Amino acid sequence: MPEPLLFEIGAPGREGYSLPEPDVPTRDLDEMLPPARQRQELNLPEVAQIDLVRHFTRLSQQNFSVDTSFYPLGSCTMKYNPKVNEDAARLAGFRAIHPYQPAETVQGALRLMYELQNYLASISGMAGITLQPAAGAHGELTGMLMVRAYHAARGHQRRLVLVPDSAHGTNPATAAMCGYEVATLRSNGRGGVDLDELRRLMTDEVAALMLTIPNTLGLFDENICEVASIVHSRGGLLYCDGANMNALLGQVRFADLGCDVLHFNLHKTFSTPHGGGGPGAGPVGVSQPLLPFLPVPVVGYRPEAAEGEKYFLDWDRPQSIGRVRAFYGNFGVMVRAYTYIRTLGAEGLRAVSENAVINANYLLALLKEYYDLPYQRRCMHEAVLSAKRQKAHGVRALDIAKRLIDYGLHPPTIYFPLIVEEALMIEPTETESKQTLDYFARAMIEIAEQAERNPEVVLAAPHHTPVGRLDEVAAARRPNLRWRPESKKS
Ligand SMILES: *Cc1c(COP(=O)(O)O)cnc(C)c1O
């Protein structure tokens, strides 16, 4: 049964609290609050505490989360986030500080930021890092503003940005926001950049190539070094979207691939609960020539300075693109990422990517007999399959996604990447056990069989949820956000 609204649960006169009679004059309070009559006209719900508690507890149980079940939402890295990260983020010394406090009173926080910059630099090989951007897409914006500043400083503002058709959708959007024209690069038959096409399009007007690594097909570009050298030979920069770095930790350094600008998604790779608009962080790493353009302030360290002044905010950077975020970024996310990196260490981080890749390939091996595989290659951290075969029976990727909900599983990303028909983009992540993967594969195989023999059961899914298929277009176009009492409904 769908959970009723609080308005529908209550009855006039019910209260969720009881307070003793006040022993101080209440005249001021009466003046501050609207008169009782007006309060009634607000039609606020009136519920007992027990009904209130049950209402919100039931709602929380209808919520899906990584802590309740498997969440293979491709490209989003919905892995388990160790609870020790939360403990660290809630330490009073981190939780209860204010960004306007003098630097000498927050040396520990600045040290954490400084060391996190260094860890990200050593993981990626990049020369400098800013922690300021609040999300992956925000990191892209920051990175591309630095690309602009770099070309401007060299006296020739270029016009174009190249983006492969296998890139994340935020890449072309970012380039356009920075005022660039976007030219799309076709993928070759192995899901990589088509080198001939790149050579043809790579002119002196191209500011950068934006490459998602691994790309949205879950594939690593086999010609990445060749790609970088073609871009560099015409004075362009290589921007790398590293949001899905859980595939590559400790395996390869982006700088060694020829990357000039790179963004990380701390909330994905470095383990902060995200989704639903929760806080994130999209630090950006740059190569040596782009260092002067980093946003201010950069967190610096001077070992020779007096105690209390060693860690500092460096504002003295005349070529900086300026600040991109209020204060210094989402500090709580930085604490979680720092804790995650420190608890795992170099060996642990390498194991993260080994497990992410082996988990995805395990699923690929179990499922490729039952679903179409558009590129016959080993994948990285995610496997992109196609429901083309099921479509012949009238069952589409959306129907398969809805049917998975009946098995207690979160659906994978669907209809993305756009270059795969009926795409099912499955990212199991490194934190899942073989049992969980086997359960998911069994569900997917059963659904493939149902699609062939009994498509109605798939087409009518989900069967076991409080509500079935929602009208998503109407929900987006005509959202019904306000409750009205029965008497006032028109
Ligand atoms: C998630 C993702 C982004 C965007 O990150 P947000 O934090 O959601 O803004 C960009 N690129 C890739 C490849 C991603 O997976």
XYZ file of C-alpha atoms in Angstrom, residues 276-460:
185
model
C 19.848 12.217 -4.461
C 21.853 15.441 -4.674
C 24.015 14.717 -1.648
C 27.349 16.495 -1.209
C 30.245 15.581 -3.458
C 33.661 16.821 -4.421
C 35.315 17.020 -7.827
C 38.995 17.899 -7.292
C 41.002 18.762 -10.403
C 44.597 17.857 -11.134
C 46.742 19.736 -13.658
C 50.106 19.305 -15.344
C 53.020 21.702 -14.709
C 52.144 24.316 -17.400
C 48.644 24.766 -15.954
C 49.698 25.222 -12.306
C 49.449 29.056 -12.351
C 45.747 28.879 -13.239
C 44.532 26.776 -10.278
C 41.646 28.380 -8.355
C 42.537 30.380 -5.254
C 43.154 29.654 -2.491
C 45.501 26.669 -2.790
C 46.404 24.978 0.485
C 50.142 25.351 1.024
C 52.787 24.138 3.476
C 55.974 25.884 4.616
C 57.939 23.675 6.993
C 60.193 26.552 8.063
C 57.291 28.647 9.407
C 56.394 28.893 13.090
C 53.997 26.424 14.694
C 50.439 27.463 13.754
C 51.516 28.963 10.418
C 52.916 25.935 8.626
C 49.703 25.160 6.749
C 48.196 28.179 5.027
C 45.808 29.342 2.319
C 47.755 30.715 -0.636
C 45.900 33.617 -2.261
C 48.916 35.074 -4.004
C 48.428 33.539 -7.438
C 48.025 36.326 -10.018
C 47.133 34.053 -12.972
C 44.505 32.053 -11.043
C 41.062 31.646 -12.631
C 39.711 32.867 -9.268
C 37.592 30.920 -6.849
C 34.951 28.492 -8.060
C 33.207 27.739 -4.781
C 32.290 29.496 -1.548
C 35.001 28.883 1.053
C 37.250 25.897 0.257
C 35.013 23.097 -1.040
C 32.967 20.362 0.642
C 35.223 19.659 3.571
C 33.220 16.701 4.965
C 33.711 14.820 1.692
C 37.460 15.504 1.871
C 37.622 13.982 5.366
C 35.880 10.838 4.113
C 38.190 10.532 1.093
C 41.259 11.089 3.271
C 40.100 8.428 5.727
C 39.385 6.031 2.888
C 42.837 6.518 1.336
C 44.620 6.249 4.696
C 42.761 3.101 5.779
C 43.395 1.302 2.455
C 46.920 2.438 1.659
C 48.578 1.881 -1.720
C 48.047 -1.888 -1.699
C 44.402 -1.511 -0.733
C 43.734 1.042 -3.457
C 45.276 -1.233 -6.058
C 43.034 -4.059 -4.810
C 40.004 -1.758 -5.186
C 40.522 -1.477 -8.933
C 41.436 -5.143 -9.353
C 38.191 -6.135 -7.652
C 36.115 -3.548 -9.528
C 37.403 -4.888 -12.859
C 37.148 -8.564 -12.003
C 33.607 -8.154 -10.640
C 32.433 -6.467 -13.842
C 34.112 -9.090 -16.030
C 32.625 -11.894 -13.936
C 29.123 -10.531 -14.614
C 29.971 -10.018 -18.275
C 31.046 -13.664 -18.545
C 27.864 -14.912 -16.841
C 25.491 -12.741 -18.880
C 26.899 -12.537 -22.402
C 25.126 -15.714 -23.526
C 21.786 -14.179 -22.595
C 22.226 -10.538 -23.590
C 23.874 -8.907 -26.589
C 27.405 -7.660 -26.062
C 28.109 -4.775 -28.469
C 31.939 -4.800 -28.143
C 33.689 -8.157 -27.810
C 36.290 -6.989 -25.322
C 37.221 -7.384 -21.711
C 35.672 -4.489 -19.794
C 36.976 -2.304 -17.010
C 34.787 -1.422 -13.979
C 31.461 -1.755 -15.795
C 29.877 -3.938 -18.432
C 27.625 -2.500 -21.119
C 25.158 -5.026 -22.533
C 22.235 -4.550 -24.901
C 18.645 -5.752 -24.645
C 18.382 -5.914 -28.456
C 17.558 -9.621 -28.373
C 14.793 -9.125 -25.780
C 13.391 -6.216 -27.797
C 12.486 -8.726 -30.507
C 9.954 -10.123 -27.980
C 8.680 -6.654 -27.117
C 10.691 -6.421 -23.903
C 12.884 -3.352 -23.640
C 15.747 -2.264 -21.382
C 13.263 -0.271 -19.285
C 11.126 -3.372 -18.679
C 14.149 -5.389 -17.576
C 15.140 -2.578 -15.216
C 11.633 -2.536 -13.684
C 11.583 -6.329 -13.333
C 14.883 -6.300 -11.399
C 13.143 -4.266 -8.688
C 10.980 -7.325 -7.956
C 14.186 -9.197 -7.091
C 15.127 -6.522 -4.538
C 17.828 -5.122 -6.825
C 18.463 -1.615 -8.042
C 18.292 -1.447 -11.856
C 21.436 -0.672 -13.842
C 21.738 2.535 -15.847
C 19.680 2.167 -19.041
C 19.676 3.819 -22.480
C 23.170 5.156 -21.796
C 25.660 5.290 -23.477
C 23.588 6.529 -26.394
C 25.687 4.677 -28.969
C 24.436 1.286 -27.718
C 20.905 0.286 -28.627
C 18.809 -0.673 -25.550
C 21.873 -0.220 -23.347
C 22.145 -1.855 -19.916
C 25.146 -0.339 -18.147
C 26.068 -2.468 -15.159
C 28.629 -1.376 -12.565
C 28.850 -3.934 -9.766
C 31.685 -2.078 -7.965
C 34.510 -3.642 -6.005
C 32.680 -4.018 -2.713
C 30.289 -6.820 -3.738
C 30.743 -10.499 -2.934
C 30.546 -13.379 -5.415
C 27.232 -14.437 -3.800
C 25.683 -11.050 -4.537
C 26.963 -11.077 -8.109
C 25.635 -14.613 -8.603
C 22.221 -13.571 -7.289
C 22.124 -10.602 -9.673
C 23.219 -12.761 -12.625
C 20.561 -15.378 -11.779
C 17.906 -12.634 -11.738
C 19.100 -11.261 -15.098
C 19.095 -14.739 -16.655
C 15.603 -15.502 -15.318
C 14.372 -12.212 -16.746
C 15.922 -13.034 -20.137
C 14.034 -16.347 -20.070
C 10.809 -14.638 -19.029
C 11.232 -12.145 -21.875
C 11.206 -15.045 -24.304
C 8.508 -17.286 -22.802
C 6.339 -15.032 -20.688
C 6.981 -11.396 -21.631
C 3.807 -10.164 -19.854
C 5.373 -10.753 -16.438
C 8.284 -8.498 -17.391
C 6.139 -5.882 -19.111
C 3.880 -5.488 -16.045
